[in-house]
Amino acid sequence: MMKAFAQLSVTELKLLARDTGTLFFMVAFPMMLLVLHTGDDDIGTLLPGYIAMVLAIGGLSALPGIVATYRERKVLRRLATTPVAPVTLLAAQVGAQLVMGIVGSAIVVAVGVLGYGIEPPAHPAALALAFLLCASMLCAIGFVIAAVAPRARTADLFGLLIMFPMIFLGGAAVPRDALPEGMREIGGYLPLTAGVTALRDGWLGSPTILPLLILAGVTVACTAVATVLFQWD
């Protein structure tokens, strides 16, 4: 089982790397925003938001369409007739998203720290935990999108409709303090806001438990919903 998972994870990662659109938005787009805000005094506080953006693009934009495509093309159903369980492929997709998120985030962090003198994370362990929980939460939401979308194109659309409000109102693309009060209040209810907060707390060295609990709770809830709603064909 572990060998199959590893092989499928490598395959999924290669497929993600060949998707130029996903690759651009997970790596180049956050770096472009970083460069545009280079002169800002609070640029160091923006970097954790860009990490959250990388993860959101993978979990909300890329993952739902990929999983829905596998279902639409009967890939998951065919896997059920082999020794490899279909859930192994879904787990491999999560693994691939995590690796791609690590690579994209590492590049953005390297550019910020080495290229623009941003202070490195003050609490790496808390940052790593926030990263894993944020990635898990976004993938879980992505599976819910794939579960309710009738076909792959619809999953892509649903993912984008959910992703953009998340990153722009949740503090990933722009600081929430810069938003109008009404939008800031709406953003407070979005789960990615907790992800940005947890990542920023880890980066600045002031980790708190509440954002991490929110991330874990949303992950568990969305995983349960996706398990109930997901159809294999």
Coordinates of C-alpha atoms in Angstrom, one line a residue:
M1 CA 0.0 0.0 0.0
M2 CA 2.8 2.5 0.9
K3 CA 4.6 1.6 -2.3
A4 CA 1.5 2.3 -4.4
F5 CA 0.9 5.6 -2.5
A6 CA 4.5 6.7 -3.1
Q7 CA 4.3 5.9 -6.8
L8 CA 1.0 7.6 -7.2
S9 CA 2.2 10.6 -5.3
V10 CA 5.2 11.0 -7.6
T11 CA 2.9 10.6 -10.7
E12 CA 0.5 13.2 -9.3
L13 CA 3.4 15.6 -8.6
K14 CA 4.7 15.3 -12.1
L15 CA 1.2 16.0 -13.5
L16 CA 0.9 19.1 -11.3
A17 CA 4.3 20.3 -12.4
R18 CA 3.3 20.0 -16.1
D19 CA 0.3 22.2 -15.5
T20 CA 1.7 25.6 -16.4
G21 CA -1.3 27.5 -15.2
T22 CA -1.2 26.0 -11.7
L23 CA 2.6 26.3 -11.6
F24 CA 2.5 30.0 -12.5
F25 CA -0.1 30.9 -9.9
M26 CA 1.5 28.7 -7.1
V27 CA 5.0 30.1 -7.7
A28 CA 5.2 33.1 -9.9
F29 CA 2.1 35.0 -8.9
P30 CA 2.9 35.3 -5.1
M31 CA 6.4 36.3 -6.0
M32 CA 5.0 39.1 -8.2
L33 CA 2.9 40.4 -5.4
L34 CA 5.9 40.3 -3.1
V35 CA 8.0 42.3 -5.5
L36 CA 5.2 44.9 -5.9
H37 CA 5.1 45.4 -2.2
T38 CA 8.8 45.5 -1.7
G39 CA 8.8 49.1 -0.6
D40 CA 6.1 48.6 2.1
D41 CA 7.2 48.9 5.7
D42 CA 5.1 45.8 6.7
I43 CA 6.3 43.6 3.9
G44 CA 7.5 41.0 6.5
T45 CA 3.9 40.5 7.7
L46 CA 2.7 40.0 4.1
L47 CA 4.9 36.9 3.4
P48 CA 2.8 34.5 5.5
G49 CA -0.3 35.5 3.6
Y50 CA 1.5 34.6 0.3
I51 CA 2.2 31.2 1.7
A52 CA -1.5 30.8 2.5
M53 CA -2.2 31.9 -1.1
V54 CA 0.1 29.2 -2.5
L55 CA -1.8 26.6 -0.5
A56 CA -5.2 28.0 -1.5
I57 CA -4.4 27.9 -5.2
G58 CA -3.5 24.3 -4.9
G59 CA -6.2 23.1 -2.6
L60 CA -9.1 25.2 -3.9
S61 CA -8.3 25.8 -7.6
A62 CA -6.3 22.8 -8.7
L63 CA -7.4 19.8 -6.6
P64 CA -11.2 19.9 -7.1
G65 CA -10.9 19.8 -10.9
I66 CA -8.3 17.0 -10.9
V67 CA -10.4 14.8 -8.6
A68 CA -13.6 15.5 -10.5
T69 CA -11.8 14.7 -13.7
Y70 CA -10.7 11.3 -12.3
R71 CA -14.3 10.6 -11.3
E72 CA -15.7 11.8 -14.6
R73 CA -13.2 9.6 -16.6
K74 CA -14.0 6.6 -14.4
V75 CA -10.4 6.4 -13.1
L76 CA -11.5 6.0 -9.5
R77 CA -14.0 3.3 -10.5
R78 CA -11.4 1.4 -12.4
L79 CA -9.0 1.6 -9.5
A80 CA -11.6 -0.1 -7.3
T81 CA -11.1 -3.3 -9.4
T82 CA -7.4 -3.3 -8.7
P83 CA -5.4 -3.9 -5.5
V84 CA -4.9 -0.2 -5.2
A85 CA -7.9 1.4 -3.4
P86 CA -9.3 4.7 -5.0
V87 CA -8.7 6.5 -1.8
T88 CA -5.0 5.9 -2.3
L89 CA -5.1 8.1 -5.4
L90 CA -6.9 10.8 -3.5
A91 CA -4.3 10.6 -0.7
A92 CA -1.6 10.8 -3.3
Q93 CA -3.2 14.0 -4.7
V94 CA -3.0 15.5 -1.2
G95 CA 0.6 14.5 -0.9
A96 CA 1.4 16.0 -4.3
Q97 CA -0.4 19.3 -3.3
L98 CA 1.6 19.4 -0.1
V99 CA 4.9 18.9 -1.8
M100 CA 4.0 21.5 -4.5
G101 CA 2.9 23.9 -1.7
I102 CA 6.2 23.4 0.1
V103 CA 8.2 24.1 -3.1
G104 CA 6.1 27.2 -4.0
S105 CA 6.3 28.6 -0.4
A106 CA 10.0 27.9 -0.1
I107 CA 10.7 29.8 -3.3
V108 CA 8.6 32.8 -2.1
V109 CA 10.2 32.7 1.3
A110 CA 13.7 32.5 -0.2
V111 CA 13.1 35.5 -2.4
G112 CA 11.7 37.5 0.5
V113 CA 14.4 36.6 3.0
L114 CA 17.5 36.4 0.8
G115 CA 16.4 39.0 -1.8
Y116 CA 14.6 41.6 0.2
G117 CA 16.0 41.1 3.7
I118 CA 12.8 40.0 5.4
E119 CA 13.4 38.5 8.8
P120 CA 13.2 34.7 8.8
P121 CA 10.4 33.0 10.8
A122 CA 10.8 33.5 14.6
H123 CA 9.0 30.2 15.5
P124 CA 9.7 27.6 12.7
A125 CA 7.9 24.8 14.6
A126 CA 4.7 26.8 15.0
L127 CA 5.0 27.9 11.3
A128 CA 5.4 24.3 10.1
L129 CA 2.3 23.2 12.2
A130 CA 0.2 26.1 10.8
F131 CA 1.4 25.2 7.3
L132 CA 0.4 21.5 7.6
L133 CA -3.0 22.4 9.1
C134 CA -3.7 25.1 6.6
A135 CA -2.8 22.8 3.7
S136 CA -4.9 20.0 5.1
M137 CA -7.9 22.3 5.6
L138 CA -7.7 23.7 2.1
C139 CA -7.5 20.2 0.6
A140 CA -10.4 19.1 2.7
I141 CA -12.5 22.0 1.3
G142 CA -11.3 21.1 -2.2
F143 CA -12.6 17.5 -1.7
V144 CA -16.0 18.9 -0.7
I145 CA -16.0 21.0 -3.9
A146 CA -15.2 17.9 -6.0
A147 CA -17.9 16.0 -4.1
V148 CA -20.7 18.4 -4.9
A149 CA -19.6 19.4 -8.4
P150 CA -21.4 17.3 -11.1
R151 CA -18.4 17.5 -13.5
A152 CA -14.8 18.6 -13.8
R153 CA -15.5 22.0 -15.4
T154 CA -18.1 22.8 -12.7
A155 CA -15.5 21.8 -10.0
D156 CA -13.0 24.2 -11.6
L157 CA -15.6 27.0 -11.5
F158 CA -16.7 26.3 -7.9
G159 CA -13.1 26.3 -6.8
L160 CA -12.3 29.7 -8.3
L161 CA -15.5 31.2 -6.9
I162 CA -14.5 30.0 -3.4
M163 CA -10.7 30.7 -3.8
F164 CA -10.8 34.3 -4.8
P165 CA -13.0 35.6 -1.9
M166 CA -10.8 33.5 0.4
I167 CA -7.5 35.0 -0.6
F168 CA -8.7 38.6 -1.0
L169 CA -10.9 38.8 2.1
G170 CA -8.9 36.4 4.3
G171 CA -5.7 38.5 4.3
A172 CA -3.7 36.3 1.9
A173 CA -3.5 38.7 -1.1
V174 CA -3.8 42.0 0.8
P175 CA -3.8 42.8 4.5
R176 CA -7.2 42.7 6.1
D177 CA -6.6 46.1 7.7
A178 CA -6.6 47.6 4.2
L179 CA -10.1 46.4 3.5
P180 CA -13.3 48.3 4.1
E181 CA -14.9 47.4 7.4
G182 CA -17.8 45.4 5.8
M183 CA -15.4 43.3 3.8
R184 CA -13.1 42.9 6.8
E185 CA -16.0 41.5 8.9
I186 CA -17.0 39.0 6.1
G187 CA -13.3 37.9 5.9
G188 CA -13.4 37.2 9.6
Y189 CA -15.7 34.3 9.0
L190 CA -13.6 32.7 6.2
P191 CA -11.5 29.7 7.3
L192 CA -8.5 30.9 5.3
T193 CA -8.4 33.9 7.7
A194 CA -7.4 31.5 10.5
G195 CA -4.8 30.0 8.2
V196 CA -3.2 33.4 7.5
T197 CA -3.4 34.3 11.2
A198 CA -1.7 31.0 12.2
L199 CA 1.0 31.3 9.6
R200 CA 1.7 35.0 10.6
D201 CA 1.7 34.1 14.3
G202 CA 4.3 31.4 13.6
W203 CA 6.4 33.7 11.4
L204 CA 6.4 36.6 14.0
G205 CA 6.9 34.3 16.9
S206 CA 3.6 34.8 18.7
P207 CA 1.6 31.5 18.1
T208 CA -1.9 31.2 19.5
I209 CA -4.0 28.1 19.8
L210 CA -7.4 29.4 18.5
P211 CA -6.4 29.7 14.8
L212 CA -4.9 26.2 14.9
L213 CA -8.1 24.8 16.5
I214 CA -10.2 26.4 13.8
L215 CA -8.0 24.9 11.0
A216 CA -8.2 21.4 12.6
G217 CA -12.0 21.7 13.1
V218 CA -12.7 22.8 9.6
T219 CA -10.4 20.0 8.3
V220 CA -12.3 17.3 10.2
A221 CA -15.7 18.7 9.3
C222 CA -15.0 19.1 5.6
T223 CA -13.4 15.6 5.5
A224 CA -16.5 14.1 7.0
V225 CA -18.8 16.0 4.6
A226 CA -16.7 15.0 1.6
T227 CA -16.7 11.4 2.7
V228 CA -20.5 11.4 2.9
L229 CA -21.2 13.2 -0.3
F230 CA -18.4 11.9 -2.6
Q231 CA -19.5 9.6 -5.4
W232 CA -16.9 7.4 -7.1
D233 CA -18.6 7.5 -10.5

